[in-house]
Coordinates of N, CA and C in Angstrom, one line a residue:
V1 N 0.8 -1.3 0.1 CA 0.0 0.0 0.0 C 0.9 1.2 0.0
G2 N 0.7 2.2 -0.9 CA 1.4 3.4 -0.9 C 1.1 4.4 0.2
E3 N 1.8 5.4 0.3 CA 1.7 6.5 1.3 C 1.4 7.7 0.5
I4 N 0.8 8.5 1.3 CA 0.4 10.0 0.8 C 1.3 10.9 1.6
I5 N 2.2 11.5 0.8 CA 3.3 12.4 1.4 C 3.0 13.7 0.9
Q6 N 3.1 14.8 1.9 CA 2.6 16.1 1.4 C 3.8 17.1 1.9
N7 N 3.9 18.2 1.2 CA 4.8 19.3 1.6 C 3.9 20.6 1.3
S8 N 4.6 21.9 1.6 CA 3.9 22.9 1.6 C 3.6 23.4 0.1
L9 N 4.4 22.9 -0.8 CA 4.1 23.4 -2.2 C 3.1 22.6 -2.9
G10 N 2.8 21.5 -2.4 CA 1.7 20.6 -2.9 C 1.8 20.2 -4.5
V11 N 2.9 19.8 -4.9 CA 3.1 19.4 -6.2 C 3.0 17.9 -6.1
T12 N 2.1 17.4 -6.9 CA 1.9 16.0 -6.9 C 2.3 15.0 -8.0
K13 N 2.6 14.0 -7.8 CA 2.9 12.9 -8.9 C 2.8 11.4 -8.4
T14 N 2.6 10.6 -9.1 CA 2.5 9.0 -8.7 C 3.8 8.4 -9.0
I15 N 4.1 7.4 -8.1 CA 5.3 6.6 -8.4 C 4.9 5.1 -7.9
K16 N 4.8 4.2 -8.9 CA 4.4 2.8 -8.6 C 3.3 2.7 -7.4
G17 N 2.1 3.5 -7.6 CA 0.9 3.3 -6.9 C 0.9 4.3 -5.7
K18 N 2.0 4.9 -5.4 CA 2.2 5.8 -4.3 C 1.8 7.3 -5.0
V19 N 1.1 8.1 -4.1 CA 0.8 9.3 -4.4 C 1.7 10.2 -3.6
L20 N 2.6 11.0 -4.5 CA 3.6 11.8 -3.7 C 3.5 13.2 -4.0
I21 N 3.9 14.1 -3.0 CA 3.8 15.4 -3.3 C 5.3 15.8 -3.0
Q22 N 5.8 16.3 -4.2 CA 7.5 16.5 -4.0 C 7.7 18.0 -4.3
E23 N 8.6 18.6 -3.5 CA 9.1 19.9 -3.9 C 9.9 20.1 -5.2
Q24 N 10.9 19.2 -5.3 CA 11.6 19.3 -6.6 C 11.2 18.8 -7.8
C25 N 10.0 19.2 -8.1 CA 9.3 18.7 -9.3 C 8.7 19.9 -10.1
T26 N 9.3 20.2 -11.2 CA 8.7 21.4 -12.0 C 7.5 21.0 -12.7
L27 N 6.8 22.0 -13.2 CA 5.4 21.7 -13.9 C 5.7 20.9 -15.2
R28 N 6.9 21.1 -15.9 CA 7.3 20.4 -17.1 C 7.5 19.0 -16.8
D29 N 8.2 18.7 -15.6 CA 8.4 17.2 -15.2 C 7.1 16.6 -14.8
F30 N 6.3 17.5 -14.1 CA 4.8 17.0 -13.6 C 4.1 16.5 -15.0
K31 N 4.0 17.3 -15.9 CA 3.2 17.0 -17.0 C 3.7 15.7 -17.7
I32 N 5.2 15.6 -17.9 CA 5.7 14.5 -18.5 C 5.4 13.2 -17.6
Q33 N 5.5 13.3 -16.3 CA 5.4 12.2 -15.5 C 3.7 11.6 -15.5
V34 N 2.9 12.7 -15.6 CA 1.4 12.3 -15.5 C 0.9 11.9 -16.8
T35 N 1.4 12.5 -17.9 CA 0.8 12.2 -19.3 C 2.0 11.7 -20.2
P36 N 2.6 10.5 -20.1 CA 3.6 10.2 -21.0 C 3.0 9.7 -22.3
H37 N 1.7 9.6 -22.5 CA 1.1 9.2 -23.7 C 0.2 10.3 -24.3
K38 N -0.3 10.2 -25.5 CA -1.2 11.3 -25.9 C -2.6 11.0 -25.4
E39 N -3.0 9.8 -25.1 CA -4.3 9.4 -24.6 C -4.7 10.3 -23.4
K40 N -5.9 10.5 -23.2 CA -6.4 11.4 -21.9 C -6.1 10.6 -20.7
K41 N -5.5 11.1 -19.7 CA -5.1 10.6 -18.4 C -6.1 11.2 -17.4
P42 N -6.3 10.5 -16.3 CA -7.1 11.2 -15.2 C -6.2 12.1 -14.5
S43 N -6.9 13.2 -14.1 CA -6.2 14.3 -13.4 C -5.7 13.7 -12.0
M44 N -4.7 14.5 -11.4 CA -4.2 14.1 -10.3 C -5.2 13.9 -9.2
E45 N -6.2 14.8 -9.2 CA -7.3 14.9 -8.2 C -8.1 13.4 -8.2
E46 N -8.4 13.1 -9.5 CA -9.1 11.8 -9.7 C -8.3 10.7 -9.3
I47 N -7.0 10.7 -9.5 CA -6.0 9.5 -9.1 C -6.1 9.5 -7.6
L48 N -6.0 10.7 -6.9 CA -5.9 10.8 -5.4 C -7.3 10.3 -5.0
M49 N -8.5 10.6 -5.5 CA -9.6 10.2 -4.9 C -9.9 8.9 -5.0
Q50 N -9.3 8.2 -6.3 CA -9.5 6.8 -6.4 C -8.5 6.0 -5.2
Y51 N -7.4 6.5 -5.2 CA -6.4 6.0 -4.1 C -7.1 6.0 -2.9
I52 N -7.7 7.2 -2.4 CA -8.2 7.2 -1.0 C -9.4 6.2 -1.0
A53 N -10.3 6.2 -2.0 CA -11.4 5.2 -1.9 C -11.0 3.8 -1.8
K54 N -9.9 3.5 -2.8 CA -9.5 2.1 -2.7 C -9.0 1.6 -1.3
N55 N -8.3 2.7 -0.7 CA -7.7 2.2 0.6 C -8.5 2.6 1.7
E56 N -9.6 3.4 1.6 CA -10.6 3.5 2.8 C -11.1 2.2 3.5
A57 N -11.5 1.3 2.6 CA -11.8 0.0 3.2 C -10.8 -0.7 4.0
L58 N -9.6 -0.6 3.5 CA -8.5 -1.2 4.2 C -8.3 -0.7 5.7
F59 N -8.5 0.7 5.7 CA -8.2 1.5 6.9 C -9.4 1.1 7.8
K60 N -10.5 0.9 7.2 CA -11.7 0.6 8.1 C -11.8 -0.7 8.7
T61 N -11.1 -1.7 7.9 CA -11.2 -3.2 8.4 C -10.1 -3.6 9.2
K62 N -9.0 -2.6 9.3 CA -7.9 -2.9 10.2 C -8.3 -2.7 11.7
P63 N -7.9 -3.7 12.5 CA -8.1 -3.5 13.9 C -7.4 -2.4 14.5
P64 N -8.0 -1.7 15.6 CA -7.4 -0.5 16.1 C -6.0 -0.8 16.6
Q65 N -5.2 0.1 16.5 CA -3.7 -0.1 16.9 C -3.7 0.1 18.4

């Protein structure tokens, strides 16, 4: 299961199922990372919402720590 990592700049990209928010990521790098093909890709917001929805069930079924 991936982790959600945030910083103050709020630049997002995905790496191997993890949703990362990284400072050292320019807009140009971000666009290349998110849309390597011409086909329409989901927005980062959509990816993040899908990620949260997918993992919400896991969090709910885990016994309290």
